[in-house]
Tab-separated table of C-alpha atoms in Angstrom:
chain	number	residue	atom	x	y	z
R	197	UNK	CA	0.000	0.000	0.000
R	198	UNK	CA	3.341	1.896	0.490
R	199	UNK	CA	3.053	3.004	-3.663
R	200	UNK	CA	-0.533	4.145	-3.102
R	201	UNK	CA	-0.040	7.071	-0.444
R	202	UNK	CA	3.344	7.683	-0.539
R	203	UNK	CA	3.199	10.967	-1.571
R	204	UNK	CA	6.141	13.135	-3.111
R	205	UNK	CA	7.608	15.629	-1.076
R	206	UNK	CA	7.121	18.308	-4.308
R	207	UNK	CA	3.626	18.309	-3.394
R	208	UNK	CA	4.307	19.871	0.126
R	209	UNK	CA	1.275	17.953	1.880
R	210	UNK	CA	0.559	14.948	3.149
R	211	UNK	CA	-2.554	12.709	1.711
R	212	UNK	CA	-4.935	13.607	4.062
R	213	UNK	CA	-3.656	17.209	3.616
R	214	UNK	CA	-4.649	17.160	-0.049
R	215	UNK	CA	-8.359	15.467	0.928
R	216	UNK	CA	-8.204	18.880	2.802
R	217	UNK	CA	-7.892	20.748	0.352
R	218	UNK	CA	-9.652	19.540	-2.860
R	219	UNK	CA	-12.988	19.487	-0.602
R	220	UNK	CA	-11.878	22.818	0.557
R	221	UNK	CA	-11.568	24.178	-3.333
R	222	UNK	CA	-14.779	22.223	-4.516
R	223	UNK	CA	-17.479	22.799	-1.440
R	224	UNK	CA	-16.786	26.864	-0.844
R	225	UNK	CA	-17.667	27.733	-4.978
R	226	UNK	CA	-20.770	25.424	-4.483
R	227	UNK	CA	-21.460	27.561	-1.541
R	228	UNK	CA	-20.755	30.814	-3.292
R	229	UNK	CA	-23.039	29.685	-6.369
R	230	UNK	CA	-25.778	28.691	-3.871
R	231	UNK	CA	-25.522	32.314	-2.281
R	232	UNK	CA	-25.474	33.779	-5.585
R	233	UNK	CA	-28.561	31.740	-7.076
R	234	UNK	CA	-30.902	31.864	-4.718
R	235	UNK	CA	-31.425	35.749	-4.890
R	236	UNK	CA	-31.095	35.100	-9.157
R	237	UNK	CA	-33.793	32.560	-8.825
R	238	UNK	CA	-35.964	34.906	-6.988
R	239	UNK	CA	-35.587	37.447	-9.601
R	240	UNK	CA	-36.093	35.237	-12.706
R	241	UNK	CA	-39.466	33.808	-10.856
R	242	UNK	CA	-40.576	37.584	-9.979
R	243	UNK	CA	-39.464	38.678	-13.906
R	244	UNK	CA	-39.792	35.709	-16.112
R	245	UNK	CA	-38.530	38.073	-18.866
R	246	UNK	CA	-34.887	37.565	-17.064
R	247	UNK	CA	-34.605	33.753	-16.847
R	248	UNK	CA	-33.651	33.019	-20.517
R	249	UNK	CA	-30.702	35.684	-20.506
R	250	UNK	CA	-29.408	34.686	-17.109
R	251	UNK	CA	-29.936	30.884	-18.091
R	252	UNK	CA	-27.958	31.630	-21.551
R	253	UNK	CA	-25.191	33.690	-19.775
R	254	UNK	CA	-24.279	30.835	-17.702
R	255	UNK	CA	-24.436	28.550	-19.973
R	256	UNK	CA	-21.802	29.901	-22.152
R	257	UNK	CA	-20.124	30.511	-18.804
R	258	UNK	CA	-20.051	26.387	-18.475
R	259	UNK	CA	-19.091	25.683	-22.166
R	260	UNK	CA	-15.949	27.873	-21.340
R	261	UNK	CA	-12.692	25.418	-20.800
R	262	UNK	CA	-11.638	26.215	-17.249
R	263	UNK	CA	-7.752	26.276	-18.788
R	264	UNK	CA	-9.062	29.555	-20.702
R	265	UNK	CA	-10.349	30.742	-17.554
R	266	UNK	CA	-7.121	30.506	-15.677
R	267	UNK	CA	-5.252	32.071	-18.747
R	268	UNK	CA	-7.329	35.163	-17.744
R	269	UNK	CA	-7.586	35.044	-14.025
R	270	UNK	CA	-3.908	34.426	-13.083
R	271	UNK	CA	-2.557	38.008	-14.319
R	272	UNK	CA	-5.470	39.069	-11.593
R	273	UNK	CA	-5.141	36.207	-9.139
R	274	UNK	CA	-2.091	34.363	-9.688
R	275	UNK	CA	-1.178	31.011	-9.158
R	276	UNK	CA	-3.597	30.580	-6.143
R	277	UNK	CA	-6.953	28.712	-4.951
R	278	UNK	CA	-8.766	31.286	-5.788
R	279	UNK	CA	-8.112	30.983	-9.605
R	280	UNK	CA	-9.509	27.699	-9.264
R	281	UNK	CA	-12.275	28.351	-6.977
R	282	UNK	CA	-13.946	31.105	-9.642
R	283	UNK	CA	-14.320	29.244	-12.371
R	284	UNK	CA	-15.963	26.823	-9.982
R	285	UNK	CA	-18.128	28.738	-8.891
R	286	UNK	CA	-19.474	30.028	-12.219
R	287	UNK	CA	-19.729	26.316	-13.653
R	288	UNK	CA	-22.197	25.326	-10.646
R	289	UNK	CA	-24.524	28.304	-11.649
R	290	UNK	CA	-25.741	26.489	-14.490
R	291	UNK	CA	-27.086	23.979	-12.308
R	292	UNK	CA	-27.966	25.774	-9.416
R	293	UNK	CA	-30.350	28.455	-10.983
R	294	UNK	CA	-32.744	26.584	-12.842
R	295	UNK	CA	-33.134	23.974	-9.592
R	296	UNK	CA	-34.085	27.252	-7.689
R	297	UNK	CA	-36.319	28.650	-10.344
R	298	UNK	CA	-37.990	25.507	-10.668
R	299	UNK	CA	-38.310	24.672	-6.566
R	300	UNK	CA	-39.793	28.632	-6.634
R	301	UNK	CA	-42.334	27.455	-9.125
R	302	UNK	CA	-43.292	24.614	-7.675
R	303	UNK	CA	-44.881	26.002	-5.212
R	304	UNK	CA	-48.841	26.541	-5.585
R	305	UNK	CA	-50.550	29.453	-6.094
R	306	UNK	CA	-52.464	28.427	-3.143
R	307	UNK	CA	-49.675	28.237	-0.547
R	308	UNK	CA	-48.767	31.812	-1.391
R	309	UNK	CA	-51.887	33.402	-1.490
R	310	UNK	CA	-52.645	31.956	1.920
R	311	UNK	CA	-49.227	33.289	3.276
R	312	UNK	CA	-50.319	36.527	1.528
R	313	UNK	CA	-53.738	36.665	3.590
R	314	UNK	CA	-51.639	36.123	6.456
R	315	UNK	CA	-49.932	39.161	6.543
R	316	UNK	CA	-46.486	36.946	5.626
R	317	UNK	CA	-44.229	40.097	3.295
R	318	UNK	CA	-42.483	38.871	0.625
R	319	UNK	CA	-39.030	38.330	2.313
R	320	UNK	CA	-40.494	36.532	5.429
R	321	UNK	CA	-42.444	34.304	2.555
R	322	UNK	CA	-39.637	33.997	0.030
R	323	UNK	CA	-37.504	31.957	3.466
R	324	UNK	CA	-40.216	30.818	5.743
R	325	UNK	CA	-42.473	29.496	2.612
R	326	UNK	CA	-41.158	29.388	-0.901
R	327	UNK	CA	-37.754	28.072	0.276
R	328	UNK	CA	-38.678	25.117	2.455
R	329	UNK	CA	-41.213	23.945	-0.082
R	330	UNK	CA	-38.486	24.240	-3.041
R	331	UNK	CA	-35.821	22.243	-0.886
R	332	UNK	CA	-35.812	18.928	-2.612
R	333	UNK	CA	-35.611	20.901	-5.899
R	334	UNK	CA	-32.420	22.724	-5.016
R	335	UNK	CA	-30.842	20.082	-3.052
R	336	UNK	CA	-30.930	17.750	-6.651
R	337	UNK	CA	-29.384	20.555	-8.219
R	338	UNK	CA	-27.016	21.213	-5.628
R	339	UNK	CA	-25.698	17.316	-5.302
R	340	UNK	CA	-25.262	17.501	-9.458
R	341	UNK	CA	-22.882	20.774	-8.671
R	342	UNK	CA	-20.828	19.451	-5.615
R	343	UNK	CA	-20.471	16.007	-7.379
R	344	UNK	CA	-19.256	18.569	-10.728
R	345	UNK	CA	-17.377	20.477	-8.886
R	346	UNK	CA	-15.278	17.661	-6.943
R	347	UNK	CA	-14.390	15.801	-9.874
R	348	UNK	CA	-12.889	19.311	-11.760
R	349	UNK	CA	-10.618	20.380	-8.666
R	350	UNK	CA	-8.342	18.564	-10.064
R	351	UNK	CA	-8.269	20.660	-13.315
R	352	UNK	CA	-6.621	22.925	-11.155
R	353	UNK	CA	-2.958	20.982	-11.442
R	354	UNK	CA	-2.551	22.662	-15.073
R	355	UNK	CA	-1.800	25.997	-13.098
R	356	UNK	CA	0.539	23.893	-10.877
R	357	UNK	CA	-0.099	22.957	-7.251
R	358	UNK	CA	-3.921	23.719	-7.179
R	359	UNK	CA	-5.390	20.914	-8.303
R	360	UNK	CA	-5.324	18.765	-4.676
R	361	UNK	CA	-5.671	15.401	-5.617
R	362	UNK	CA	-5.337	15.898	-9.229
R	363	UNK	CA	-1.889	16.842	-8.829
R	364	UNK	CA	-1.290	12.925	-7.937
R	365	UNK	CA	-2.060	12.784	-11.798
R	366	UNK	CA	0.660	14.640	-12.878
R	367	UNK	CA	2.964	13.378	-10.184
R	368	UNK	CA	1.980	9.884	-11.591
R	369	UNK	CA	3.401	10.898	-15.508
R	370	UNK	CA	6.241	12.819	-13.983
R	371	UNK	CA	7.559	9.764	-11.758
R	372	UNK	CA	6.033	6.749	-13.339
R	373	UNK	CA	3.946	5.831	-10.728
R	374	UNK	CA	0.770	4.547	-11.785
R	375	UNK	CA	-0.332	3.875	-8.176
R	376	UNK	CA	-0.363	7.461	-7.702
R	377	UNK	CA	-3.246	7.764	-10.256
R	378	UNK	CA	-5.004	5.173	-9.024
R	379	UNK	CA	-5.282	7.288	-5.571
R	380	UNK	CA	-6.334	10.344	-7.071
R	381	UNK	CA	-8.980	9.260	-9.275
R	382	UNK	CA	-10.527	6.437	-6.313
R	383	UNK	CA	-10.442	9.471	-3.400
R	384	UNK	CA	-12.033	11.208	-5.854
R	385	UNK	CA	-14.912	9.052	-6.383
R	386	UNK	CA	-14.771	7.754	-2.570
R	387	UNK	CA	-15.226	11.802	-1.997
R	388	UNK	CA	-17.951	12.633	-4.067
R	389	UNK	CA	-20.253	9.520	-2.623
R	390	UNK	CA	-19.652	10.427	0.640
R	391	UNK	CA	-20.327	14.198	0.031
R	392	UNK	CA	-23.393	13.106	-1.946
R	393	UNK	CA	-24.623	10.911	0.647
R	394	UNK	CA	-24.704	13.442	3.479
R	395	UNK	CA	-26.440	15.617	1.454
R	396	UNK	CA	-29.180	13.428	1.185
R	397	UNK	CA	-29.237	13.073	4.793
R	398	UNK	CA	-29.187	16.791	4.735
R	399	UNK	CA	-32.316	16.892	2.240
R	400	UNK	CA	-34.161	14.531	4.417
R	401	UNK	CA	-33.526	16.734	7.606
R	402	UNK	CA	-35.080	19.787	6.287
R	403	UNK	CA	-38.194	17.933	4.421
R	404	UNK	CA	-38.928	15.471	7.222
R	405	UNK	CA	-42.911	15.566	5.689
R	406	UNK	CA	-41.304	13.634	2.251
R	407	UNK	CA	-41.866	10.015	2.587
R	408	UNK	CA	-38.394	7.696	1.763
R	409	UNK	CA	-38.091	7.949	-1.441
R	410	UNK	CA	-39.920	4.151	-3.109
R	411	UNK	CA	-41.927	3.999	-0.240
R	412	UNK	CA	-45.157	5.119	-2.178
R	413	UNK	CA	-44.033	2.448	-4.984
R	414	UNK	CA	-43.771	-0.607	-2.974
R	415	UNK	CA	-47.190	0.614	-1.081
R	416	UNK	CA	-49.664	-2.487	-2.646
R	417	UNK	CA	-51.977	-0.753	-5.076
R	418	UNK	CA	-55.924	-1.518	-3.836
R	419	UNK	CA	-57.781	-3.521	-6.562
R	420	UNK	CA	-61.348	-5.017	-6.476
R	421	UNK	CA	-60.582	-8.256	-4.704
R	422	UNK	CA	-59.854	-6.170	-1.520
R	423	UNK	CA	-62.817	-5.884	0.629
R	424	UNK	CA	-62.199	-2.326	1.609
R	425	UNK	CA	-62.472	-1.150	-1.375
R	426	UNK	CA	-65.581	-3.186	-2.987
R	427	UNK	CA	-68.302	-1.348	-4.233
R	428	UNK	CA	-71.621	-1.590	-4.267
R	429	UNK	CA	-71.564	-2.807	-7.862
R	430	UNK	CA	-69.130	-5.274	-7.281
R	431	UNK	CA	-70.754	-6.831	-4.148
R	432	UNK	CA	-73.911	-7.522	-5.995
């Protein structure tokens, strides 16, 4: 196991030191683009004449190669985290958005006229009702962004010692040891099932009124031959 972690001293950090941080350069632009898309959400529900543009600028934000990015963040940022952690942060927007706008929307017309007739102001309905309804929504788009943004971390080892565990990649080529690769891209994996897992922990502690998901499917649909549900037709 000795070829597996034994990780060169160029890298200046140990393996549990790199775990560190590639979660620390993939979880913080998630956050960011969760902070950023919430408020965009609101506005693209409240002006549906925004969505498409905002929806279009981030696309072409995503279909940018991060390597361009870094080309014109490093005269501003340097060879640092943080040129990493913005294109990040941009990719996860594309995802993040639309699973607000379409949590927003999902709630009824109902639910917010009734928090309306309540007095409830837009703000105090936007957190205390539009939000928790819209949870499951933005949590699927937010585990499709952290699992994105895990797995491109290591994109970061083009600008040299940013990339966390994807600099095991590069270390692999540059020493010829294979084993090294075999670390990075398993951790990897290991890291973005665990991450994904405890966020659907997460997504079960704030919607604790959701049935487990498949419970409704293995529930026995009710036919005629059950007695509770026998009408009078088929009695006589």
């Amino acid at each position: 196991m000795n070829g597996f972690f034994d990780i060169p001293s160029d890298l200046q950090h140990s393996y549990a030191g790199l775990i560190g941080i590639h979660m620390q350069e993939a979880l913080i632009p998630v956050l960011v683009g969760l902070l950023l898309a919430l408020p965009i959400g609101l506005l693209c529900v409240h002006y549906d004449w925004l969505y498409p543009p905002v929806l279009w600028t981030s696309t072409v934000l995503y279909a940018i190669p991060s390597i361009a990015f870094f080309v014109v963040l490093i005269d501003s940022t340097g060879l640092t985290q943080l040129t990493v952690m913005i294109p990040l942060c941009l990719y996860s927007l594309v995802v993040l958005v639309p699973a607000v706008v379409d949590g927003i929307r999902s709630v009824p017309e109902e639910t917010n006229a009734a928090a309306a007739a309540m007095g409830i102001g837009p703000v105090r309905r936007y957190f205390q009702v539009q939000l928790p309804i819209a949870v499951p929504a933005i949590m699927a788009g937010l585990r499709v962004a952290t699992a994105s943004s895990i797995s491109l971390v290591s994109v970061g080892s083009l600008i040299g010692n940013q990339g966390a565990l994807g600099n095991l990649l590069t270390t692999a080529m540059l020493y010829h040891r294979p084993r090294l690769a075999v670390t990075s891209v398993v951790t990897t994996a290991v890291l973005a099932i665990v991450v994904d897992a405890l966020l659907v922990l997460l997504r079960r502690l704030l919607t604790p009124w959701e049935p487990p998901s498949g419970r409704a499917a293995r529930r026995p649909a009710a036919t005629l031959e059950d007695p509770a549900v026998r009408t009078p037709e088929a009695v006589s």
